PDB file of C-alpha atoms in Angstrom:
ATOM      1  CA  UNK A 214     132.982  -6.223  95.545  1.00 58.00           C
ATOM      2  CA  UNK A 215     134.095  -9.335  93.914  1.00 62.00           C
ATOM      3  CA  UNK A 216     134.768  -9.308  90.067  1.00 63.00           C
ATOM      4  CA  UNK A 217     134.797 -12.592  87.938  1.00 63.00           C
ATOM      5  CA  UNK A 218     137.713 -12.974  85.765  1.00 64.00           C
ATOM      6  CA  UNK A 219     136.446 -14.524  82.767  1.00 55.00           C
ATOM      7  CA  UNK A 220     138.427 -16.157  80.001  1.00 62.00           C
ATOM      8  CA  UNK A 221     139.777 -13.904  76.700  1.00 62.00           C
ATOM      9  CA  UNK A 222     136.975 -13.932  74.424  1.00 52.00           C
ATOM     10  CA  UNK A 223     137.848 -16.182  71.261  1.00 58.00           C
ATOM     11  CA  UNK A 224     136.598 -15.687  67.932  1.00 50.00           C
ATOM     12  CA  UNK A 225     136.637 -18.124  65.013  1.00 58.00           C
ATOM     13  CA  UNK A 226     138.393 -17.773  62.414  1.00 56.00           C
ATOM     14  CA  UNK A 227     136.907 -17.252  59.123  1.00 56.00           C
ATOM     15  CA  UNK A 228     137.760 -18.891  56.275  1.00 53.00           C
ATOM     16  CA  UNK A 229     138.978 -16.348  53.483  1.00 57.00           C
ATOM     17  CA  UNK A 230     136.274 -15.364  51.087  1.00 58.00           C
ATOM     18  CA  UNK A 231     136.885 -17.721  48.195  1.00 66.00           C
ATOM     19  CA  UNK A 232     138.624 -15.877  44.748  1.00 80.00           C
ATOM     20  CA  UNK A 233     136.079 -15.605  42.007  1.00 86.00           C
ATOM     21  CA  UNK A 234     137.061 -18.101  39.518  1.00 94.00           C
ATOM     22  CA  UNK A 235     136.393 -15.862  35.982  1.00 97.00           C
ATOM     23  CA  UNK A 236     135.156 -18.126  32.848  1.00 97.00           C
ATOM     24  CA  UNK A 237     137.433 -17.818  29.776  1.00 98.00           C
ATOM     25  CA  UNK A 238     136.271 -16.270  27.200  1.00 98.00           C
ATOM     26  CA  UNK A 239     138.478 -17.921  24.966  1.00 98.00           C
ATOM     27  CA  UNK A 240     135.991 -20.478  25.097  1.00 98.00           C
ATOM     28  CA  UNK A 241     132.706 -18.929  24.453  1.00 98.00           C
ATOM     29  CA  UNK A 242     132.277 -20.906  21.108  1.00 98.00           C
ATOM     30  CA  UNK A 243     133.812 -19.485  17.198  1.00 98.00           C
ATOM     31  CA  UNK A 244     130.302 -19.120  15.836  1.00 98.00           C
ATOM     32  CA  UNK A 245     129.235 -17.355  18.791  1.00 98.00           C
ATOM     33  CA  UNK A 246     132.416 -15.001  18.912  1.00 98.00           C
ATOM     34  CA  UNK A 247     131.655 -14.493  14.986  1.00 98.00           C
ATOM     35  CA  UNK A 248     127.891 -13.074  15.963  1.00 98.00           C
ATOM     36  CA  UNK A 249     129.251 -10.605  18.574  1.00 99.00           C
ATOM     37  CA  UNK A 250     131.401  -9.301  15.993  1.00 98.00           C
ATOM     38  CA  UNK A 251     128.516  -9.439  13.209  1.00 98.00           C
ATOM     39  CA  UNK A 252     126.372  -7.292  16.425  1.00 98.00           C
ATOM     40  CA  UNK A 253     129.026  -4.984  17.076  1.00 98.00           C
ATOM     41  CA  UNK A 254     129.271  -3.732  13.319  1.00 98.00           C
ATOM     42  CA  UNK A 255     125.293  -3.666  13.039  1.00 98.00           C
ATOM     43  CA  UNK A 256     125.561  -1.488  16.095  1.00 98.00           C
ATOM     44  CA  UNK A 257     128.125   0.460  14.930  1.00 98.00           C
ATOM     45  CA  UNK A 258     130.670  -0.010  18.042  1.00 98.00           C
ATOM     46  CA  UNK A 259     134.135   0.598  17.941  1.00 98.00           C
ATOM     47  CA  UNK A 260     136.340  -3.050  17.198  1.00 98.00           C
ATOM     48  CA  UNK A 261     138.544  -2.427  19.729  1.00 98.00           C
ATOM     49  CA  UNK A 262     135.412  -3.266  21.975  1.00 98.00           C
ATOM     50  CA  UNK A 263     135.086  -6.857  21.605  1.00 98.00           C
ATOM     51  CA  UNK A 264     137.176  -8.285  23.727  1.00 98.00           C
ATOM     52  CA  UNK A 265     135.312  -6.446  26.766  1.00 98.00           C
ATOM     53  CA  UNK A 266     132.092  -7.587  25.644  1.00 98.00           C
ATOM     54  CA  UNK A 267     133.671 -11.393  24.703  1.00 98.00           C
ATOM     55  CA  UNK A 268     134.714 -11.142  28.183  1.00 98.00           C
ATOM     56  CA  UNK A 269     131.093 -10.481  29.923  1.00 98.00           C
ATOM     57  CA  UNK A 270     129.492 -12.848  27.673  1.00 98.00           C
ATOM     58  CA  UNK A 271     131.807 -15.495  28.791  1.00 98.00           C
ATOM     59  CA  UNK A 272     130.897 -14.758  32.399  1.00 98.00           C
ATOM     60  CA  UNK A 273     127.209 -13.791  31.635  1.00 97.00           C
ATOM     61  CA  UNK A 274     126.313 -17.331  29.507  1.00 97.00           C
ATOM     62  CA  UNK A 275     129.425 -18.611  28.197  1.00 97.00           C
ATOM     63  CA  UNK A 276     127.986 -18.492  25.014  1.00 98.00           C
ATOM     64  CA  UNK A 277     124.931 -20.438  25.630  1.00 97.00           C
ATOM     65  CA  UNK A 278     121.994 -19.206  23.511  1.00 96.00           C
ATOM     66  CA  UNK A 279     118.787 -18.344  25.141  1.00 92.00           C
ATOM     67  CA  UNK A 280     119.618 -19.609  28.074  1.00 95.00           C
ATOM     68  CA  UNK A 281     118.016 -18.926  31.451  1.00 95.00           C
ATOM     69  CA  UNK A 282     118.999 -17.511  34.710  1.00 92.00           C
ATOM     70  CA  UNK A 283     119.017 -20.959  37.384  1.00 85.00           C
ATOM     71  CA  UNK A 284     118.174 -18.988  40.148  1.00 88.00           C
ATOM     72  CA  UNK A 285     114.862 -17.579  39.634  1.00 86.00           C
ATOM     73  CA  UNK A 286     115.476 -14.462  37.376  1.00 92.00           C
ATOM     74  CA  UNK A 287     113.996 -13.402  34.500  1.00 95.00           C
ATOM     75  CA  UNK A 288     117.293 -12.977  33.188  1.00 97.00           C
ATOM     76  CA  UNK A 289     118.059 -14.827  29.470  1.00 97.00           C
ATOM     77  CA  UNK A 290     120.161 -14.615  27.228  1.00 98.00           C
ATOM     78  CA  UNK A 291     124.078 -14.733  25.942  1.00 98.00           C
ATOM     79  CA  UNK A 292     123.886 -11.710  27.787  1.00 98.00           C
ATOM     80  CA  UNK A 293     121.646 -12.407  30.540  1.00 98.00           C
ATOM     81  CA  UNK A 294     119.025  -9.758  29.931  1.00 98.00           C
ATOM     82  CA  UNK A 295     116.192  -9.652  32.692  1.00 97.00           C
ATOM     83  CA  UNK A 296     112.748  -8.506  31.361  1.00 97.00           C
ATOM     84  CA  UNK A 297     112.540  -5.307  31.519  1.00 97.00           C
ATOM     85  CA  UNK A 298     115.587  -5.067  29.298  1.00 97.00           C
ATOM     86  CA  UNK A 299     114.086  -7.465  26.779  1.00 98.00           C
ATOM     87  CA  UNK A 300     112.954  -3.863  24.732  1.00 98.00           C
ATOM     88  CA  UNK A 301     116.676  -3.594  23.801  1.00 98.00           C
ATOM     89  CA  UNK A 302     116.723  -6.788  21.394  1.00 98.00           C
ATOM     90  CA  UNK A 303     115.706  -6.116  17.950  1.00 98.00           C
ATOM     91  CA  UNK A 304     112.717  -8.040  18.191  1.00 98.00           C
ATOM     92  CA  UNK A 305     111.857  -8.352  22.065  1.00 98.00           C
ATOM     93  CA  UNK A 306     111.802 -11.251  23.365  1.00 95.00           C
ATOM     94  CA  UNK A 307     110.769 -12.934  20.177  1.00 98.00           C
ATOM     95  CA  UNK A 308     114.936 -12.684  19.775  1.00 98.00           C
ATOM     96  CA  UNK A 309     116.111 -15.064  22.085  1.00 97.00           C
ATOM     97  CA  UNK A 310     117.588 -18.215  20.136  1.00 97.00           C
ATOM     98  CA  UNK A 311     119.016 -15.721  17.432  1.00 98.00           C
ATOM     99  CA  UNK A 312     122.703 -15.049  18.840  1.00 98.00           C
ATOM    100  CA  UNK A 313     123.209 -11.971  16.672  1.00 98.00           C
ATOM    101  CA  UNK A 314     120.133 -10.550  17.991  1.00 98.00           C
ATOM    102  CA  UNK A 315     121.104 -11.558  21.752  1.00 98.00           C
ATOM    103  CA  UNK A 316     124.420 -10.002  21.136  1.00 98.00           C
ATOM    104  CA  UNK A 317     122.590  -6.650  19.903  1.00 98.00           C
ATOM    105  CA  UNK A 318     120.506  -6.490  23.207  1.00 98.00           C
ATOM    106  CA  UNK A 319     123.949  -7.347  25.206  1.00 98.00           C
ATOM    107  CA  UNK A 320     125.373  -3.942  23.467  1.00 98.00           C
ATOM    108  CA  UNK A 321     122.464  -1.880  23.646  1.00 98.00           C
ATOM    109  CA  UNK A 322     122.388  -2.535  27.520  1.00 98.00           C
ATOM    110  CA  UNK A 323     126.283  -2.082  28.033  1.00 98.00           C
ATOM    111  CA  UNK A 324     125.800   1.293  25.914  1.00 98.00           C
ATOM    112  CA  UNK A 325     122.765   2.857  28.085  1.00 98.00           C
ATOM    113  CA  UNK A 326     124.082   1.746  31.399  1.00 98.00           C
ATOM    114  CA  UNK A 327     127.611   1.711  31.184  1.00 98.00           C
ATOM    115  CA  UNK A 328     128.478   4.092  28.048  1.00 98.00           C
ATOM    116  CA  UNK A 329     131.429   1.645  27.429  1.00 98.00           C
ATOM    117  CA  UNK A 330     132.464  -2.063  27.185  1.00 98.00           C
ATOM    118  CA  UNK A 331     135.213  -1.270  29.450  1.00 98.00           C
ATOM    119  CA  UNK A 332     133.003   0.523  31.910  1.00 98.00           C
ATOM    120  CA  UNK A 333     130.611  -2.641  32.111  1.00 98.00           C
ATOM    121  CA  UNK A 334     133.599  -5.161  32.093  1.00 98.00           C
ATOM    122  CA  UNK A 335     135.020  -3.041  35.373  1.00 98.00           C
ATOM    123  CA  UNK A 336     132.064  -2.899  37.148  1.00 98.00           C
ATOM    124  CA  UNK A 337     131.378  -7.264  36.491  1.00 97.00           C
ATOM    125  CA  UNK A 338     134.810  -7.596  38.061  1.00 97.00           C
ATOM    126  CA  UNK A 339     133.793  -5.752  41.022  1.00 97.00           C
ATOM    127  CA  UNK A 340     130.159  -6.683  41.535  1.00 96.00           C
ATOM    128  CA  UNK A 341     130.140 -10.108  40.295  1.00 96.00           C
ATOM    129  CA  UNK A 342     127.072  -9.048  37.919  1.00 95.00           C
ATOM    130  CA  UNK A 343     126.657  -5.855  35.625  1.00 96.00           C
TER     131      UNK A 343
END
């Protein structure tokens, strides 16, 4: 019985995953910052929230109000709410341009998903998306 040596089998080598390059919230813009915090109070969350929420707004829209998912989605928003969240703004969809209102919708979801700011933020890091 004759057996064929064949060669080592090579594999190529993959190219590390690339490190997900996080937006700074830092530069989500002052008005914008200053309607998160006006949300936060109207939804009766605790201060020491905002910079969780700051931070997955930065990632979310980077403070862009109203705007729309690129790929697709129904998702809109400063906190990129897909439509059959859009019960959680004050107004429905008839919200979207008011950033307060956006914001209110972004902590409404965060609460009845994630319980906490922290929570969400934790889960974004992990998942790329909340």
């Amino acid at each position: 019985m004759n057996t064929v040596s064949l060669p080592p089998v090579q594999h190529e080598a993959k190219a590390p995953k690339p490190k997900h390059k996080f937006k700074d919230p830092a530069k989500v813009p002052q008005p914008i910052q200053l309607a998160l915090k006006k949300a936060m109070a109207l939804e009766k969350m605790p201060a020491d929230w905002f910079d969780d929420m700051l931070w997955i707004l930065a990632q979310e829209s980077e403070g862009n109000i109203g705007i729309r998912n690129q790929q697709g989605s129904s998702a809109r928003g400063l906190f990129q709410l897909t439509k059959v969240n859009y019960h959680l703004l004050p107004r429905g969809k008839e919200s979207f341009g008011n950033a307060v209102e956006e914001c209110q919708g972004g902590i409404r979801y965060v609460v009845g998903r994630f319980h906490t700011a922290a929570a969400a933020r934790r889960f974004w890091e992990k998942h790329l998306w909340y």
